Amino acid sequence: MSIPAIHPAWALPPTGITDGYSLEITAKDRPALIEAAAVIPAETPVAITFLPGESIDARIAAAVDVRRLGFEPMPHLSARRIGSQHELEQTVSRAVAEAGARRMFLVAGDPPIPAGPFADTMAMIETGIFEASGIQAIGIAGHPEGHPVMTVAQTWEALDRKRAAIGERGMATLIVTQFGFDADVSIDWLEQLRARGIDCPVRIGVPGPAGIKTLIRFAAHCGVGASATVLAKYGISLSRLLGTAGPDRLVDRFARRLSPDHGPVRLHFYPFGGLSRTVDWIDQYKAPHP
């Protein structure tokens, strides 16, 4: 499956570090997406997270809005939160039929005990539901800072197994990483990925501008490294937790270090401080960095 199956823009080399970026929203962010739509480039990929407490109807409605506004929806599915194969089938078929979804992002999810028959992403992939429904690409997680319950070797093994299974089913693989505050950690991981012969497109997670306490709270929840040294590189001092922080230094570092040798790479923004604020920051950063 070719790179354009993941998104047409991957066939074009970026002219700036923020070109071809993607965004992440929740179902509750629909009004914010509508408000910010005019300044988001057409066909921008927009991931819709699978939050507990949000109904299938709400997630599908968000995906429909993404498509209606001219963007590319990528609904998330959390294996351990899905109660039955029927629920999985209905979610995928509705996302395709109602929102024109062509790609989905799969995670295992946080619950230690699955709500249904799916303990991990492989269990969902192996159902055959995605290719049968017309899904062209599957997103899977990359872990530059490691995984809370797997060794480094196990994370590479799991990624290889998922990538192979997706390819065997005629779909393309996209890797999306968790956000981080240290560009060098992400790039070192990316270089290991390419050294292993894995040439899939990668989206590297970047936190949008947000309150410093909010960023630290999300980091703790997601297991992201946020030591005083790392935060200082990002531009945050633990002695000054008031105010906001943007990813200027982080994105600058990506711009300096990333090269064609790293393969197809784009940024994926997590708008912790609000979607409009993130999109505004991207536009402001892009102006002097074409």
mmCIF file of C-alpha atoms in Angstrom:
data_model
loop_
_atom_site.group_PDB
_atom_site.id
_atom_site.type_symbol
_atom_site.label_atom_id
_atom_site.label_comp_id
_atom_site.label_asym_id
_atom_site.label_seq_id
_atom_site.Cartn_x
_atom_site.Cartn_y
_atom_site.Cartn_z
ATOM 1 C CA MET A 1 0.000 0.000 0.000
ATOM 2 C CA SER A 2 1.500 3.331 -1.052
ATOM 3 C CA ILE A 3 2.146 6.343 1.160
ATOM 4 C CA PRO A 4 -0.699 8.361 -0.458
ATOM 5 C CA ALA A 5 -3.106 5.766 0.958
ATOM 6 C CA ILE A 6 -2.303 7.223 4.367
ATOM 7 C CA HIS A 7 -2.764 10.787 3.155
ATOM 8 C CA PRO A 8 -2.163 12.411 -0.259
ATOM 9 C CA ALA A 9 0.098 15.078 1.250
ATOM 10 C CA TRP A 10 2.717 12.458 2.151
ATOM 11 C CA ALA A 11 3.670 12.293 -1.535
ATOM 12 C CA LEU A 12 4.836 15.929 -1.376
ATOM 13 C CA PRO A 13 8.037 16.978 0.420
ATOM 14 C CA PRO A 14 7.342 19.521 3.183
ATOM 15 C CA THR A 15 8.722 23.024 2.746
ATOM 16 C CA GLY A 16 8.515 23.796 6.468
ATOM 17 C CA ILE A 17 8.479 21.782 9.674
ATOM 18 C CA THR A 18 4.759 22.377 10.291
ATOM 19 C CA ASP A 19 3.635 21.522 6.745
ATOM 20 C CA GLY A 20 1.187 18.622 6.625
ATOM 21 C CA TYR A 21 0.546 18.671 10.365
ATOM 22 C CA SER A 22 -2.305 16.730 11.967
ATOM 23 C CA LEU A 23 -4.510 17.464 14.963
ATOM 24 C CA GLU A 24 -6.211 15.529 17.724
ATOM 25 C CA ILE A 25 -9.670 16.293 19.104
ATOM 26 C CA THR A 26 -12.319 14.746 21.316
ATOM 27 C CA ALA A 27 -16.016 14.561 20.514
ATOM 28 C CA LYS A 28 -16.516 17.542 22.822
ATOM 29 C CA ASP A 29 -14.232 19.643 20.621
ATOM 30 C CA ARG A 30 -16.690 19.783 17.720
ATOM 31 C CA PRO A 31 -17.627 23.455 18.315
ATOM 32 C CA ALA A 32 -13.951 24.411 18.578
ATOM 33 C CA LEU A 33 -13.162 22.606 15.320
ATOM 34 C CA ILE A 34 -15.990 24.405 13.534
ATOM 35 C CA GLU A 35 -14.730 27.738 14.894
ATOM 36 C CA ALA A 36 -11.129 27.097 13.807
ATOM 37 C CA ALA A 37 -11.946 25.417 10.475
ATOM 38 C CA ALA A 38 -11.309 28.461 8.298
ATOM 39 C CA VAL A 39 -7.605 28.574 9.188
ATOM 40 C CA ILE A 40 -6.903 24.828 9.094
ATOM 41 C CA PRO A 41 -5.577 23.608 5.716
ATOM 42 C CA ALA A 42 -7.937 21.473 3.645
ATOM 43 C CA GLU A 43 -7.522 17.701 4.081
ATOM 44 C CA THR A 44 -5.687 18.107 7.379
ATOM 45 C CA PRO A 45 -5.860 14.765 9.222
ATOM 46 C CA VAL A 46 -7.885 15.072 12.422
ATOM 47 C CA ALA A 47 -7.787 12.223 14.925
ATOM 48 C CA ILE A 48 -10.816 11.677 17.168
ATOM 49 C CA THR A 49 -9.820 10.174 20.501
ATOM 50 C CA PHE A 50 -11.696 7.318 22.180
ATOM 51 C CA LEU A 51 -12.449 8.758 25.593
ATOM 52 C CA PRO A 52 -14.359 6.811 28.249
ATOM 53 C CA GLY A 53 -17.826 8.181 28.761
ATOM 54 C CA GLU A 54 -18.249 9.383 25.176
ATOM 55 C CA SER A 55 -20.805 7.450 23.154
ATOM 56 C CA ILE A 56 -20.292 5.904 19.740
ATOM 57 C CA ASP A 57 -22.833 8.404 18.395
ATOM 58 C CA ALA A 58 -20.770 11.323 19.726
ATOM 59 C CA ARG A 59 -17.542 10.009 18.192
ATOM 60 C CA ILE A 60 -19.195 9.336 14.846
ATOM 61 C CA ALA A 61 -20.784 12.804 14.866
ATOM 62 C CA ALA A 62 -17.340 14.307 15.433
ATOM 63 C CA ALA A 63 -15.911 12.291 12.528
ATOM 64 C CA VAL A 64 -18.801 13.444 10.321
ATOM 65 C CA ASP A 65 -18.020 17.074 11.199
ATOM 66 C CA VAL A 66 -14.348 16.535 10.365
ATOM 67 C CA ARG A 67 -15.271 15.226 6.903
ATOM 68 C CA ARG A 68 -17.953 17.889 6.321
ATOM 69 C CA LEU A 69 -15.455 20.651 7.097
ATOM 70 C CA GLY A 70 -13.052 19.311 4.473
ATOM 71 C CA PHE A 71 -10.604 17.478 6.717
ATOM 72 C CA GLU A 72 -9.571 13.823 6.977
ATOM 73 C CA PRO A 73 -11.059 11.940 9.954
ATOM 74 C CA MET A 74 -9.050 9.269 11.782
ATOM 75 C CA PRO A 75 -11.206 7.829 14.593
ATOM 76 C CA HIS A 76 -9.419 6.124 17.495
ATOM 77 C CA LEU A 77 -10.418 2.731 18.833
ATOM 78 C CA SER A 78 -9.436 1.560 22.319
ATOM 79 C CA ALA A 79 -9.342 -2.250 22.330
ATOM 80 C CA ARG A 80 -9.998 -2.829 26.017
ATOM 81 C CA ARG A 81 -12.927 -0.406 26.123
ATOM 82 C CA ILE A 82 -14.869 -2.133 23.315
ATOM 83 C CA GLY A 83 -17.507 -4.465 24.701
ATOM 84 C CA SER A 84 -18.080 -6.827 21.770
ATOM 85 C CA GLN A 85 -17.174 -7.630 18.202
ATOM 86 C CA HIS A 86 -20.561 -6.238 17.196
ATOM 87 C CA GLU A 87 -19.635 -2.888 18.766
ATOM 88 C CA LEU A 88 -16.362 -2.868 16.827
ATOM 89 C CA GLU A 89 -18.116 -3.759 13.572
ATOM 90 C CA GLN A 90 -20.749 -1.072 14.070
ATOM 91 C CA THR A 91 -18.211 1.607 14.939
ATOM 92 C CA VAL A 92 -16.007 0.882 11.918
ATOM 93 C CA SER A 93 -18.870 0.474 9.442
ATOM 94 C CA ARG A 94 -20.566 3.677 10.627
ATOM 95 C CA ALA A 95 -17.316 5.653 10.498
ATOM 96 C CA VAL A 96 -16.840 4.545 6.894
ATOM 97 C CA ALA A 97 -20.455 4.993 5.788
ATOM 98 C CA GLU A 98 -21.258 8.241 7.612
ATOM 99 C CA ALA A 99 -17.896 10.031 7.788
ATOM 100 C CA GLY A 100 -16.042 8.554 4.825
ATOM 101 C CA ALA A 101 -13.296 7.325 7.153
ATOM 102 C CA ARG A 102 -10.397 5.690 5.331
ATOM 103 C CA ARG A 103 -8.015 5.288 8.242
ATOM 104 C CA MET A 104 -8.291 4.486 11.945
ATOM 105 C CA PHE A 105 -5.929 4.603 14.894
ATOM 106 C CA LEU A 106 -5.754 1.648 17.281
ATOM 107 C CA VAL A 107 -4.603 1.560 20.903
ATOM 108 C CA ALA A 108 -4.870 -1.107 23.581
ATOM 109 C CA GLY A 109 -6.280 1.312 26.156
ATOM 110 C CA ASP A 110 -5.783 1.850 29.873
ATOM 111 C CA PRO A 111 -8.180 -0.604 31.573
ATOM 112 C CA PRO A 112 -6.282 -3.582 33.034
ATOM 113 C CA ILE A 113 -9.248 -5.867 32.310
ATOM 114 C CA PRO A 114 -10.842 -5.713 28.837
ATOM 115 C CA ALA A 115 -14.542 -4.851 28.674
ATOM 116 C CA GLY A 116 -14.956 -7.358 25.840
ATOM 117 C CA PRO A 117 -12.989 -9.760 23.615
ATOM 118 C CA PHE A 118 -10.118 -7.430 22.674
ATOM 119 C CA ALA A 119 -7.074 -7.368 24.927
ATOM 120 C CA ASP A 120 -4.858 -5.431 22.517
ATOM 121 C CA THR A 121 -4.678 -3.880 19.059
ATOM 122 C CA MET A 122 -3.637 -7.153 17.386
ATOM 123 C CA ALA A 123 -6.906 -8.732 18.504
ATOM 124 C CA MET A 124 -8.797 -6.025 16.610
ATOM 125 C CA ILE A 125 -6.580 -6.206 13.513
ATOM 126 C CA GLU A 126 -6.991 -9.968 13.288
ATOM 127 C CA THR A 127 -10.786 -9.734 13.030
ATOM 128 C CA GLY A 128 -10.491 -8.644 9.401
ATOM 129 C CA ILE A 129 -13.147 -5.987 10.014
ATOM 130 C CA PHE A 130 -11.017 -3.058 8.885
ATOM 131 C CA GLU A 131 -10.051 -4.204 5.398
ATOM 132 C CA ALA A 132 -13.516 -5.678 4.876
ATOM 133 C CA SER A 133 -15.011 -2.264 5.643
ATOM 134 C CA GLY A 134 -12.744 -0.425 3.213
ATOM 135 C CA ILE A 135 -10.229 1.035 5.661
ATOM 136 C CA GLN A 136 -7.003 1.797 3.788
ATOM 137 C CA ALA A 137 -4.599 2.612 6.611
ATOM 138 C CA ILE A 138 -4.182 1.802 10.286
ATOM 139 C CA GLY A 139 -2.406 4.050 12.756
ATOM 140 C CA ILE A 140 -0.471 2.458 15.605
ATOM 141 C CA ALA A 141 1.416 3.961 18.527
ATOM 142 C CA GLY A 142 5.138 4.639 18.703
ATOM 143 C CA HIS A 143 6.870 4.955 22.071
ATOM 144 C CA PRO A 144 10.033 7.109 21.987
ATOM 145 C CA GLU A 145 10.115 7.224 25.799
ATOM 146 C CA GLY A 146 9.254 3.576 26.323
ATOM 147 C CA HIS A 147 6.060 1.870 27.440
ATOM 148 C CA PRO A 148 4.809 1.633 31.048
ATOM 149 C CA VAL A 149 4.260 -2.140 30.977
ATOM 150 C CA MET A 150 6.616 -3.374 28.223
ATOM 151 C CA THR A 151 10.366 -3.534 27.831
ATOM 152 C CA VAL A 152 12.001 -1.704 24.945
ATOM 153 C CA ALA A 153 12.501 -5.022 23.140
ATOM 154 C CA GLN A 154 8.826 -5.852 23.574
ATOM 155 C CA THR A 155 7.728 -2.499 22.131
ATOM 156 C CA TRP A 156 9.778 -3.113 18.987
ATOM 157 C CA GLU A 157 8.459 -6.657 18.695
ATOM 158 C CA ALA A 158 4.860 -5.483 19.066
ATOM 159 C CA LEU A 159 5.333 -2.744 16.489
ATOM 160 C CA ASP A 160 6.832 -5.217 13.989
ATOM 161 C CA ARG A 161 3.990 -7.687 14.514
ATOM 162 C CA LYS A 162 1.288 -5.063 14.048
ATOM 163 C CA ARG A 163 2.969 -3.583 10.991
ATOM 164 C CA ALA A 164 3.265 -7.011 9.378
ATOM 165 C CA ALA A 165 -0.340 -7.928 10.157
ATOM 166 C CA ILE A 166 -1.628 -4.648 8.743
ATOM 167 C CA GLY A 167 0.410 -5.076 5.560
ATOM 168 C CA GLU A 168 -0.735 -8.672 5.091
ATOM 169 C CA ARG A 169 -4.298 -7.379 5.072
ATOM 170 C CA GLY A 170 -3.572 -4.905 2.283
ATOM 171 C CA MET A 171 -3.544 -1.769 4.417
ATOM 172 C CA ALA A 172 -0.851 0.838 5.059
ATOM 173 C CA THR A 173 0.694 1.531 8.461
ATOM 174 C CA LEU A 174 1.065 4.965 10.043
ATOM 175 C CA ILE A 175 2.963 5.396 13.318
ATOM 176 C CA VAL A 176 1.914 8.191 15.678
ATOM 177 C CA THR A 177 3.951 8.896 18.804
ATOM 178 C CA GLN A 178 2.929 10.172 22.199
ATOM 179 C CA PHE A 179 3.767 13.825 22.799
ATOM 180 C CA GLY A 180 7.044 14.698 24.457
ATOM 181 C CA PHE A 181 9.104 17.673 25.563
ATOM 182 C CA ASP A 182 12.496 16.516 24.233
ATOM 183 C CA ALA A 183 12.998 16.460 20.463
ATOM 184 C CA ASP A 184 16.287 14.581 20.737
ATOM 185 C CA VAL A 185 14.597 11.608 22.419
ATOM 186 C CA SER A 186 12.043 11.389 19.620
ATOM 187 C CA ILE A 187 14.659 11.729 16.889
ATOM 188 C CA ASP A 188 16.924 9.116 18.468
ATOM 189 C CA TRP A 189 13.957 6.740 18.538
ATOM 190 C CA LEU A 190 13.137 7.622 14.918
ATOM 191 C CA GLU A 191 16.698 6.791 13.891
ATOM 192 C CA GLN A 192 16.420 3.420 15.625
ATOM 193 C CA LEU A 193 13.131 2.833 13.796
ATOM 194 C CA ARG A 194 14.722 3.492 10.405
ATOM 195 C CA ALA A 195 17.806 1.432 11.289
ATOM 196 C CA ARG A 196 15.455 -1.514 11.851
ATOM 197 C CA GLY A 197 14.215 -1.149 8.276
ATOM 198 C CA ILE A 198 10.827 0.288 9.251
ATOM 199 C CA ASP A 199 9.997 2.895 6.625
ATOM 200 C CA CYS A 200 6.393 3.688 7.619
ATOM 201 C CA PRO A 201 5.377 7.345 7.763
ATOM 202 C CA VAL A 202 5.646 8.727 11.291
ATOM 203 C CA ARG A 203 3.782 11.528 13.022
ATOM 204 C CA ILE A 204 5.679 12.856 16.040
ATOM 205 C CA GLY A 205 3.531 14.126 18.892
ATOM 206 C CA VAL A 206 3.881 17.773 19.904
ATOM 207 C CA PRO A 207 1.945 19.465 22.727
ATOM 208 C CA GLY A 208 0.120 22.595 21.660
ATOM 209 C CA PRO A 209 0.518 25.739 23.776
ATOM 210 C CA ALA A 210 -1.132 25.380 27.171
ATOM 211 C CA GLY A 211 -0.880 26.320 30.803
ATOM 212 C CA ILE A 212 2.275 24.966 32.386
ATOM 213 C CA LYS A 213 0.356 23.103 35.090
ATOM 214 C CA THR A 214 -1.862 21.575 32.398
ATOM 215 C CA LEU A 215 1.136 20.348 30.420
ATOM 216 C CA ILE A 216 2.727 18.798 33.492
ATOM 217 C CA ARG A 217 -0.568 17.137 34.450
ATOM 218 C CA PHE A 218 -0.952 15.556 31.011
ATOM 219 C CA ALA A 219 2.686 14.461 31.098
ATOM 220 C CA ALA A 220 2.149 12.677 34.419
ATOM 221 C CA HIS A 221 -1.041 11.023 33.147
ATOM 222 C CA CYS A 222 0.586 9.846 29.903
ATOM 223 C CA GLY A 223 3.921 8.753 31.368
ATOM 224 C CA VAL A 224 5.866 11.430 29.514
ATOM 225 C CA GLY A 225 9.293 12.410 30.802
ATOM 226 C CA ALA A 226 9.049 15.788 32.527
ATOM 227 C CA SER A 227 12.158 16.122 34.662
ATOM 228 C CA ALA A 228 13.469 19.576 35.514
ATOM 229 C CA THR A 229 16.216 19.149 32.891
ATOM 230 C CA VAL A 230 13.810 18.094 30.141
ATOM 231 C CA LEU A 231 11.348 20.863 30.947
ATOM 232 C CA ALA A 232 14.154 23.415 30.958
ATOM 233 C CA LYS A 233 15.052 22.359 27.401
ATOM 234 C CA TYR A 234 11.397 22.912 26.491
ATOM 235 C CA GLY A 235 11.365 26.312 28.171
ATOM 236 C CA ILE A 236 9.615 25.545 31.470
ATOM 237 C CA SER A 237 11.015 26.199 34.927
ATOM 238 C CA LEU A 238 9.555 24.171 37.782
ATOM 239 C CA SER A 239 10.004 27.207 40.004
ATOM 240 C CA ARG A 240 7.560 29.171 37.815
ATOM 241 C CA LEU A 241 4.425 27.137 37.172
ATOM 242 C CA LEU A 242 2.161 30.056 36.374
ATOM 243 C CA GLY A 243 1.529 31.093 32.796
ATOM 244 C CA THR A 244 1.613 29.173 29.531
ATOM 245 C CA ALA A 245 4.261 27.523 27.388
ATOM 246 C CA GLY A 246 4.388 26.816 23.677
ATOM 247 C CA PRO A 247 6.420 24.263 21.733
ATOM 248 C CA ASP A 248 8.674 26.849 20.021
ATOM 249 C CA ARG A 249 11.977 25.382 21.214
ATOM 250 C CA LEU A 250 10.797 21.822 20.613
ATOM 251 C CA VAL A 251 9.684 22.502 17.039
ATOM 252 C CA ASP A 252 12.836 24.538 16.365
ATOM 253 C CA ARG A 253 14.882 21.512 17.371
ATOM 254 C CA PHE A 254 12.885 19.223 15.093
ATOM 255 C CA ALA A 255 13.412 21.677 12.240
ATOM 256 C CA ARG A 256 17.180 21.666 12.819
ATOM 257 C CA ARG A 257 17.644 17.921 13.218
ATOM 258 C CA LEU A 258 15.121 16.272 10.908
ATOM 259 C CA SER A 259 16.339 15.520 7.390
ATOM 260 C CA PRO A 260 15.299 13.371 4.403
ATOM 261 C CA ASP A 261 17.378 10.575 5.946
ATOM 262 C CA HIS A 262 14.702 10.263 8.645
ATOM 263 C CA GLY A 263 12.115 9.254 6.059
ATOM 264 C CA PRO A 264 8.554 10.562 5.909
ATOM 265 C CA VAL A 265 7.874 12.500 9.126
ATOM 266 C CA ARG A 266 5.219 15.067 10.048
ATOM 267 C CA LEU A 267 4.072 16.647 13.325
ATOM 268 C CA HIS A 268 0.918 15.692 15.226
ATOM 269 C CA PHE A 269 -0.411 18.337 17.616
ATOM 270 C CA TYR A 270 -2.161 17.581 20.892
ATOM 271 C CA PRO A 271 -4.152 20.780 21.650
ATOM 272 C CA PHE A 272 -4.102 20.611 25.453
ATOM 273 C CA GLY A 273 -4.620 24.358 25.684
ATOM 274 C CA GLY A 274 -7.451 24.466 23.173
ATOM 275 C CA LEU A 275 -7.751 23.813 19.453
ATOM 276 C CA SER A 276 -7.912 27.458 18.362
ATOM 277 C CA ARG A 277 -4.854 28.334 20.410
ATOM 278 C CA THR A 278 -2.913 25.470 18.831
ATOM 279 C CA VAL A 279 -3.924 26.370 15.275
ATOM 280 C CA ASP A 280 -3.105 30.036 15.906
ATOM 281 C CA TRP A 281 0.308 29.050 17.247
ATOM 282 C CA ILE A 282 1.023 26.946 14.135
ATOM 283 C CA ASP A 283 0.113 29.850 11.838
ATOM 284 C CA GLN A 284 2.233 32.293 13.848
ATOM 285 C CA TYR A 285 5.192 29.893 13.877
ATOM 286 C CA LYS A 286 4.887 29.194 10.161
ATOM 287 C CA ALA A 287 5.003 32.867 9.129
ATOM 288 C CA PRO A 288 8.740 33.384 9.820
ATOM 289 C CA HIS A 289 9.540 29.689 9.156
ATOM 290 C CA PRO A 290 8.167 29.027 5.640
#
